[in-house]
PDB file of C-alpha atoms in Angstrom:
ATOM      1  CA  SER P  22      72.491  85.518  62.235  1.00 79.00           C
ATOM      2  CA  ALA P  23      76.222  84.992  62.765  1.00 85.00           C
ATOM      3  CA  VAL P  24      78.562  85.304  65.719  1.00 91.00           C
ATOM      4  CA  ILE P  25      81.838  86.986  64.886  1.00 96.00           C
ATOM      5  CA  SER P  26      85.032  87.240  66.886  1.00 96.00           C
ATOM      6  CA  GLN P  27      88.032  89.435  66.234  1.00 97.00           C
ATOM      7  CA  LYS P  28      91.611  89.351  67.471  1.00 96.00           C
ATOM      8  CA  PRO P  29      93.238  91.415  68.855  1.00 97.00           C
ATOM      9  CA  SER P  30      90.620  93.533  70.596  1.00 96.00           C
ATOM     10  CA  ARG P  31      93.065  96.419  70.813  1.00 96.00           C
ATOM     11  CA  ASP P  32      96.688  97.204  70.144  1.00 97.00           C
ATOM     12  CA  ILE P  33      99.147 100.057  70.345  1.00 97.00           C
ATOM     13  CA  CYS P  34     101.662 100.013  67.515  1.00 96.00           C
ATOM     14  CA  GLN P  35     104.598 102.097  66.405  1.00 97.00           C
ATOM     15  CA  ARG P  36     104.515 103.936  63.115  1.00 97.00           C
ATOM     16  CA  GLY P  37     106.027 102.043  60.225  1.00 97.00           C
ATOM     17  CA  THR P  38     104.990  98.643  61.527  1.00 97.00           C
ATOM     18  CA  SER P  39     102.112  96.390  60.402  1.00 97.00           C
ATOM     19  CA  LEU P  40      99.281  94.727  62.274  1.00 98.00           C
ATOM     20  CA  THR P  41      97.164  91.787  61.164  1.00 98.00           C
ATOM     21  CA  ILE P  42      93.613  91.547  62.475  1.00 98.00           C
ATOM     22  CA  GLN P  43      91.840  88.214  62.446  1.00 98.00           C
ATOM     23  CA  CYS P  44      88.113  87.670  62.012  1.00 97.00           C
ATOM     24  CA  GLN P  45      86.358  84.367  62.681  1.00 97.00           C
ATOM     25  CA  VAL P  46      82.697  83.600  61.928  1.00 96.00           C
ATOM     26  CA  ASP P  47      80.830  80.765  63.634  1.00 95.00           C
ATOM     27  CA  SER P  48      79.251  79.597  60.381  1.00 92.00           C
ATOM     28  CA  GLN P  49      80.078  79.576  56.689  1.00 92.00           C
ATOM     29  CA  VAL P  50      79.215  82.851  55.023  1.00 90.00           C
ATOM     30  CA  THR P  51      79.549  84.049  51.476  1.00 86.00           C
ATOM     31  CA  MET P  52      80.200  87.699  52.153  1.00 88.00           C
ATOM     32  CA  MET P  53      82.664  89.185  54.631  1.00 94.00           C
ATOM     33  CA  PHE P  54      83.559  92.844  54.906  1.00 96.00           C
ATOM     34  CA  TRP P  55      86.099  95.095  56.614  1.00 97.00           C
ATOM     35  CA  TYR P  56      85.211  98.548  57.913  1.00 97.00           C
ATOM     36  CA  ARG P  57      86.987 101.390  59.621  1.00 96.00           C
ATOM     37  CA  GLN P  58      85.419 103.744  62.134  1.00 94.00           C
ATOM     38  CA  GLN P  59      87.448 106.828  62.891  1.00 90.00           C
ATOM     39  CA  PRO P  60      86.665 108.824  66.038  1.00 84.00           C
ATOM     40  CA  GLY P  61      83.265 110.509  65.807  1.00 82.00           C
ATOM     41  CA  GLN P  62      82.726 109.217  62.308  1.00 87.00           C
ATOM     42  CA  SER P  63      80.590 106.675  60.578  1.00 90.00           C
ATOM     43  CA  LEU P  64      81.606 103.187  59.556  1.00 94.00           C
ATOM     44  CA  THR P  65      83.462 103.285  56.256  1.00 94.00           C
ATOM     45  CA  LEU P  66      83.753 100.176  54.108  1.00 95.00           C
ATOM     46  CA  ILE P  67      87.362  99.306  53.319  1.00 97.00           C
ATOM     47  CA  ALA P  68      86.807  96.209  51.209  1.00 96.00           C
ATOM     48  CA  THR P  69      84.759  93.110  50.551  1.00 94.00           C
ATOM     49  CA  ALA P  70      86.723  89.955  51.333  1.00 93.00           C
ATOM     50  CA  ASN P  71      86.033  87.419  48.592  1.00 83.00           C
ATOM     51  CA  GLN P  72      86.674  83.750  49.241  1.00 83.00           C
ATOM     52  CA  GLY P  73      89.163  82.346  46.790  1.00 80.00           C
ATOM     53  CA  SER P  74      89.880  85.606  45.014  1.00 82.00           C
ATOM     54  CA  GLU P  75      91.269  89.077  45.648  1.00 86.00           C
ATOM     55  CA  ALA P  76      89.372  91.461  47.846  1.00 92.00           C
ATOM     56  CA  THR P  77      87.346  94.253  46.265  1.00 93.00           C
ATOM     57  CA  TYR P  78      88.494  97.621  47.604  1.00 95.00           C
ATOM     58  CA  GLU P  79      86.475 100.803  47.951  1.00 94.00           C
ATOM     59  CA  SER P  80      87.638 104.129  46.649  1.00 93.00           C
ATOM     60  CA  GLY P  81      90.460 105.487  48.775  1.00 94.00           C
ATOM     61  CA  PHE P  82      91.674 102.095  49.978  1.00 96.00           C
ATOM     62  CA  VAL P  83      94.398 100.061  48.274  1.00 95.00           C
ATOM     63  CA  ILE P  84      95.663  96.518  48.556  1.00 95.00           C
ATOM     64  CA  ASP P  85      99.231  97.529  49.374  1.00 96.00           C
ATOM     65  CA  LYS P  86      98.070  99.389  52.465  1.00 97.00           C
ATOM     66  CA  PHE P  87      95.276  97.012  53.526  1.00 97.00           C
ATOM     67  CA  PRO P  88      96.005  93.497  52.242  1.00 96.00           C
ATOM     68  CA  ILE P  89      93.166  91.090  52.964  1.00 96.00           C
ATOM     69  CA  SER P  90      93.078  87.319  52.994  1.00 94.00           C
ATOM     70  CA  ARG P  91      90.001  85.069  52.865  1.00 94.00           C
ATOM     71  CA  PRO P  92      91.235  81.488  52.868  1.00 92.00           C
ATOM     72  CA  ASN P  93      87.835  79.906  53.599  1.00 92.00           C
ATOM     73  CA  LEU P  94      84.173  80.680  54.282  1.00 92.00           C
ATOM     74  CA  THR P  95      84.621  81.364  58.012  1.00 95.00           C
ATOM     75  CA  PHE P  96      87.854  83.351  58.307  1.00 96.00           C
ATOM     76  CA  SER P  97      89.473  86.532  57.054  1.00 96.00           C
ATOM     77  CA  THR P  98      92.396  88.762  57.970  1.00 97.00           C
ATOM     78  CA  LEU P  99      93.067  92.445  57.404  1.00 97.00           C
ATOM     79  CA  THR P 100      96.593  93.802  57.612  1.00 98.00           C
ATOM     80  CA  VAL P 101      97.206  97.486  58.216  1.00 98.00           C
ATOM     81  CA  SER P 102     100.626  98.070  56.662  1.00 97.00           C
ATOM     82  CA  ASN P 103     103.291 100.692  57.263  1.00 97.00           C
ATOM     83  CA  MET P 104     101.124 102.339  59.879  1.00 97.00           C
ATOM     84  CA  SER P 105     100.947 106.049  60.622  1.00 96.00           C
ATOM     85  CA  PRO P 106      99.020 107.862  63.372  1.00 95.00           C
ATOM     86  CA  GLU P 107      96.255 108.545  60.824  1.00 94.00           C
ATOM     87  CA  ASP P 108      95.523 104.809  60.834  1.00 96.00           C
ATOM     88  CA  SER P 109      94.444 105.007  64.478  1.00 96.00           C
ATOM     89  CA  SER P 110      90.874 103.806  64.322  1.00 96.00           C
ATOM     90  CA  ILE P 111      88.492 100.988  65.136  1.00 96.00           C
ATOM     91  CA  TYR P 112      88.583  98.225  62.539  1.00 98.00           C
ATOM     92  CA  LEU P 113      85.498  96.062  62.241  1.00 97.00           C
ATOM     93  CA  CYS P 114      84.813  92.834  60.454  1.00 97.00           C
ATOM     94  CA  SER P 115      81.314  91.869  59.362  1.00 96.00           C
ATOM     95  CA  ALA P 116      79.567  88.970  57.679  1.00 94.00           C
ATOM     96  CA  GLU P 117      76.405  88.684  55.666  1.00 89.00           C
ATOM     97  CA  PRO P 118      74.884  85.250  56.204  1.00 83.00           C
ATOM     98  CA  GLY P 119      72.803  85.649  53.080  1.00 73.00           C
ATOM     99  CA  GLN P 120      69.171  85.781  54.108  1.00 67.00           C
ATOM    100  CA  GLY P 121      68.993  89.494  53.469  1.00 71.00           C
ATOM    101  CA  TYR P 122      71.331  92.444  53.416  1.00 81.00           C
ATOM    102  CA  GLU P 123      71.828  92.393  57.172  1.00 88.00           C
ATOM    103  CA  GLN P 124      75.458  92.273  58.218  1.00 91.00           C
ATOM    104  CA  TYR P 125      76.614  91.067  61.599  1.00 93.00           C
ATOM    105  CA  PHE P 126      79.648  92.675  63.158  1.00 95.00           C
ATOM    106  CA  GLY P 127      82.542  91.606  65.282  1.00 96.00           C
ATOM    107  CA  PRO P 128      83.440  93.583  68.411  1.00 96.00           C
ATOM    108  CA  GLY P 129      86.100  95.572  66.594  1.00 96.00           C
ATOM    109  CA  THR P 130      89.837  96.117  66.998  1.00 97.00           C
ATOM    110  CA  ARG P 131      90.889  99.436  68.472  1.00 96.00           C
ATOM    111  CA  LEU P 132      94.207 100.408  66.938  1.00 97.00           C
ATOM    112  CA  THR P 133      96.378 103.228  68.209  1.00 97.00           C
ATOM    113  CA  VAL P 134      99.481 104.166  66.242  1.00 97.00           C
ATOM    114  CA  THR P 135     102.142 106.204  68.028  1.00 96.00           C
TER     115      THR P 135
ATOM    116  CA  ASP K  87      79.155 113.338  49.727  1.00 71.00           C
ATOM    117  CA  GLN K  88      77.072 111.800  52.477  1.00 84.00           C
ATOM    118  CA  GLN K  89      74.415 109.508  51.077  1.00 93.00           C
ATOM    119  CA  VAL K  90      72.923 108.656  54.469  1.00 96.00           C
ATOM    120  CA  LYS K  91      72.446 111.523  56.890  1.00 96.00           C
ATOM    121  CA  GLN K  92      71.601 111.527  60.546  1.00 96.00           C
ATOM    122  CA  ASN K  93      71.355 115.198  61.358  1.00 92.00           C
ATOM    123  CA  SER K  94      70.921 114.851  65.109  1.00 94.00           C
ATOM    124  CA  PRO K  95      74.204 113.863  66.784  1.00 94.00           C
ATOM    125  CA  SER K  96      72.397 113.232  70.048  1.00 96.00           C
ATOM    126  CA  LEU K  97      68.942 112.884  71.547  1.00 97.00           C
ATOM    127  CA  SER K  98      67.733 112.714  75.143  1.00 97.00           C
ATOM    128  CA  VAL K  99      64.449 111.042  76.018  1.00 97.00           C
ATOM    129  CA  GLN K 100      62.731 110.334  79.302  1.00 98.00           C
ATOM    130  CA  GLU K 101      62.445 106.680  80.256  1.00 97.00           C
ATOM    131  CA  GLY K 102      59.055 105.307  79.255  1.00 97.00           C
ATOM    132  CA  ARG K 103      58.519 107.885  76.497  1.00 98.00           C
ATOM    133  CA  ILE K 104      58.916 107.437  72.762  1.00 98.00           C
ATOM    134  CA  SER K 105      62.327 107.856  71.128  1.00 98.00           C
ATOM    135  CA  ILE K 106      62.279 108.930  67.479  1.00 98.00           C
ATOM    136  CA  LEU K 107      65.496 108.771  65.515  1.00 98.00           C
ATOM    137  CA  ASN K 108      65.546 110.252  62.044  1.00 98.00           C
ATOM    138  CA  CYS K 109      67.517 109.529  58.904  1.00 98.00           C
ATOM    139  CA  ASP K 110      67.573 111.020  55.407  1.00 98.00           C
ATOM    140  CA  TYR K 111      69.116 109.598  52.277  1.00 97.00           C
ATOM    141  CA  THR K 112      69.992 110.970  48.881  1.00 96.00           C
ATOM    142  CA  ASN K 113      70.529 107.921  46.679  1.00 93.00           C
ATOM    143  CA  SER K 114      67.333 106.855  44.886  1.00 93.00           C
ATOM    144  CA  MET K 115      68.882 103.446  44.215  1.00 93.00           C
ATOM    145  CA  PHE K 116      68.733 102.480  47.885  1.00 94.00           C
ATOM    146  CA  ASP K 117      66.129  99.769  48.292  1.00 93.00           C
ATOM    147  CA  TYR K 118      66.879  98.336  51.713  1.00 94.00           C
ATOM    148  CA  PHE K 119      67.342 100.182  54.974  1.00 96.00           C
ATOM    149  CA  LEU K 120      68.704  99.060  58.306  1.00 96.00           C
ATOM    150  CA  TRP K 121      69.166 100.323  61.835  1.00 97.00           C
ATOM    151  CA  TYR K 122      72.042  99.286  64.043  1.00 97.00           C
ATOM    152  CA  LYS K 123      72.675  99.908  67.705  1.00 97.00           C
ATOM    153  CA  LYS K 124      76.154 100.266  69.134  1.00 95.00           C
ATOM    154  CA  TYR K 125      77.365 100.194  72.709  1.00 94.00           C
ATOM    155  CA  PRO K 126      80.858 101.470  73.582  1.00 89.00           C
ATOM    156  CA  ALA K 127      83.647  98.968  72.912  1.00 86.00           C
ATOM    157  CA  GLU K 128      81.277  96.671  70.999  1.00 91.00           C
ATOM    158  CA  GLY K 129      80.501  96.169  67.353  1.00 93.00           C
ATOM    159  CA  PRO K 130      77.203  97.411  65.903  1.00 95.00           C
ATOM    160  CA  THR K 131      74.220  95.128  66.513  1.00 95.00           C
ATOM    161  CA  PHE K 132      71.573  94.723  63.845  1.00 94.00           C
ATOM    162  CA  LEU K 133      68.228  95.994  65.106  1.00 96.00           C
ATOM    163  CA  ILE K 134      65.606  96.154  62.384  1.00 96.00           C
ATOM    164  CA  SER K 135      65.362  96.602  58.628  1.00 95.00           C
ATOM    165  CA  ILE K 136      62.834  97.580  55.978  1.00 96.00           C
ATOM    166  CA  SER K 137      62.571  96.961  52.282  1.00 95.00           C
ATOM    167  CA  SER K 138      61.602  99.816  49.969  1.00 94.00           C
ATOM    168  CA  ILE K 139      58.392  97.987  49.049  1.00 95.00           C
ATOM    169  CA  LYS K 140      57.109  98.580  52.576  1.00 96.00           C
ATOM    170  CA  ASP K 141      56.475 101.735  54.545  1.00 96.00           C
ATOM    171  CA  LYS K 142      56.512 100.233  58.014  1.00 98.00           C
ATOM    172  CA  ASN K 143      58.130  97.350  59.830  1.00 97.00           C
ATOM    173  CA  GLU K 144      57.625  96.527  63.477  1.00 97.00           C
ATOM    174  CA  ASP K 145      59.556  94.302  65.859  1.00 96.00           C
ATOM    175  CA  GLY K 146      58.538  94.513  69.484  1.00 97.00           C
ATOM    176  CA  ARG K 147      59.300  97.983  70.821  1.00 97.00           C
ATOM    177  CA  PHE K 148      61.009  99.002  67.577  1.00 98.00           C
ATOM    178  CA  THR K 149      59.230 100.307  64.491  1.00 98.00           C
ATOM    179  CA  VAL K 150      60.851 101.674  61.367  1.00 98.00           C
ATOM    180  CA  PHE K 151      58.914 103.960  59.036  1.00 98.00           C
ATOM    181  CA  LEU K 152      59.960 104.658  55.468  1.00 98.00           C
ATOM    182  CA  ASN K 153      58.820 107.639  53.398  1.00 97.00           C
ATOM    183  CA  LYS K 154      60.272 107.063  49.950  1.00 96.00           C
ATOM    184  CA  SER K 155      58.989 110.275  48.415  1.00 96.00           C
ATOM    185  CA  ALA K 156      60.746 112.279  51.131  1.00 97.00           C
ATOM    186  CA  LYS K 157      63.750 109.936  51.194  1.00 97.00           C
ATOM    187  CA  HIS K 158      63.320 109.747  54.932  1.00 97.00           C
ATOM    188  CA  LEU K 159      63.135 106.991  57.492  1.00 97.00           C
ATOM    189  CA  SER K 160      62.687 106.968  61.215  1.00 98.00           C
ATOM    190  CA  LEU K 161      63.101 104.539  64.066  1.00 98.00           C
ATOM    191  CA  HIS K 162      60.581 104.637  66.896  1.00 98.00           C
ATOM    192  CA  ILE K 163      61.325 103.021  70.228  1.00 98.00           C
ATOM    193  CA  VAL K 164      58.343 102.673  72.560  1.00 97.00           C
ATOM    194  CA  PRO K 165      58.624 102.650  75.502  1.00 97.00           C
ATOM    195  CA  SER K 166      62.217 103.771  75.875  1.00 98.00           C
ATOM    196  CA  GLN K 167      64.265 101.865  78.424  1.00 97.00           C
ATOM    197  CA  PRO K 168      67.629 102.609  80.072  1.00 96.00           C
ATOM    198  CA  GLY K 169      69.288  99.847  78.057  1.00 96.00           C
ATOM    199  CA  ASP K 170      68.354 101.687  74.879  1.00 97.00           C
ATOM    200  CA  SER K 171      71.040 104.288  75.608  1.00 97.00           C
ATOM    201  CA  ALA K 172      73.489 103.734  72.762  1.00 97.00           C
ATOM    202  CA  VAL K 173      74.546 105.091  69.391  1.00 96.00           C
ATOM    203  CA  TYR K 174      72.085 104.286  66.612  1.00 98.00           C
ATOM    204  CA  PHE K 175      73.253 104.031  63.016  1.00 97.00           C
ATOM    205  CA  CYS K 176      70.982 104.290  60.037  1.00 97.00           C
ATOM    206  CA  ALA K 177      72.231 102.377  56.993  1.00 96.00           C
ATOM    207  CA  ALA K 178      71.139 101.722  53.433  1.00 96.00           C
ATOM    208  CA  SER K 179      71.883  99.320  50.630  1.00 93.00           C
ATOM    209  CA  ALA K 180      71.360  99.574  46.879  1.00 92.00           C
ATOM    210  CA  GLY K 181      71.119  95.812  46.526  1.00 81.00           C
ATOM    211  CA  ASP K 182      74.799  95.196  45.943  1.00 80.00           C
ATOM    212  CA  ASP K 183      75.539  93.768  49.406  1.00 81.00           C
ATOM    213  CA  LYS K 184      77.279  97.006  50.420  1.00 89.00           C
ATOM    214  CA  ILE K 185      75.867  99.014  53.293  1.00 92.00           C
ATOM    215  CA  ILE K 186      76.325 102.762  53.593  1.00 93.00           C
ATOM    216  CA  PHE K 187      76.141 104.056  57.148  1.00 95.00           C
ATOM    217  CA  GLY K 188      75.143 107.395  58.586  1.00 95.00           C
ATOM    218  CA  LYS K 189      77.226 109.063  61.283  1.00 94.00           C
ATOM    219  CA  GLY K 190      74.983 107.913  64.088  1.00 95.00           C
ATOM    220  CA  THR K 191      72.786 109.461  66.756  1.00 97.00           C
ATOM    221  CA  ARG K 192      73.645 109.049  70.420  1.00 97.00           C
ATOM    222  CA  LEU K 193      70.473 108.308  72.377  1.00 98.00           C
ATOM    223  CA  HIS K 194      70.388 109.059  76.107  1.00 97.00           C
ATOM    224  CA  ILE K 195      67.501 107.640  78.086  1.00 97.00           C
ATOM    225  CA  LEU K 196      66.954 109.765  81.163  1.00 96.00           C
ATOM    226  CA  PRO K 197      65.647 108.215  84.406  1.00 92.00           C
TER     227      PRO K 197
END
């Protein structure tokens, strides 16, 4: 398994600003992912954070809005850019240690945009 | 288009009885299935998984059953305990490291 921490745990931001969320894993992992969970909804994959290369984005998500960095095998950041109230959500980071398809999740970042 | 469906938003079960959470899927390419449990203000916690080559996997009080022909899986919790009150997510993977989640079922264990 993997233990994952995220910072910040929550934030309230004004529209038009950007927030960077950090994700730290306690061991080296190949695969890291970023998800969004809107109120009452499922977890939706935003992108796969690839170490040493650009992130792979899912349909409906673009790099300009959600730039992702993955500088090494234990750390990744997600930036939510030019925020609007529709970006209010919980953002979750996960890692797949590689023994199966199980992903382990951080505690999430609750973002409110006013 | 929802590929993983959890049609019951909530379920209430008496403590000590069996909890059965259901999940249906539409994508025939899914070959690995997972259940996650989520408490408020926490990230989802991996619970149990099953490969499509099996029809049952058991881990303590938790058993997952897979019916490939019906594209249906279920999670059984026996006996149910107060700490089992949480949201349970069914998820599936087509072997490409991506996981598709259902919307979740909120389980209430009644004293």
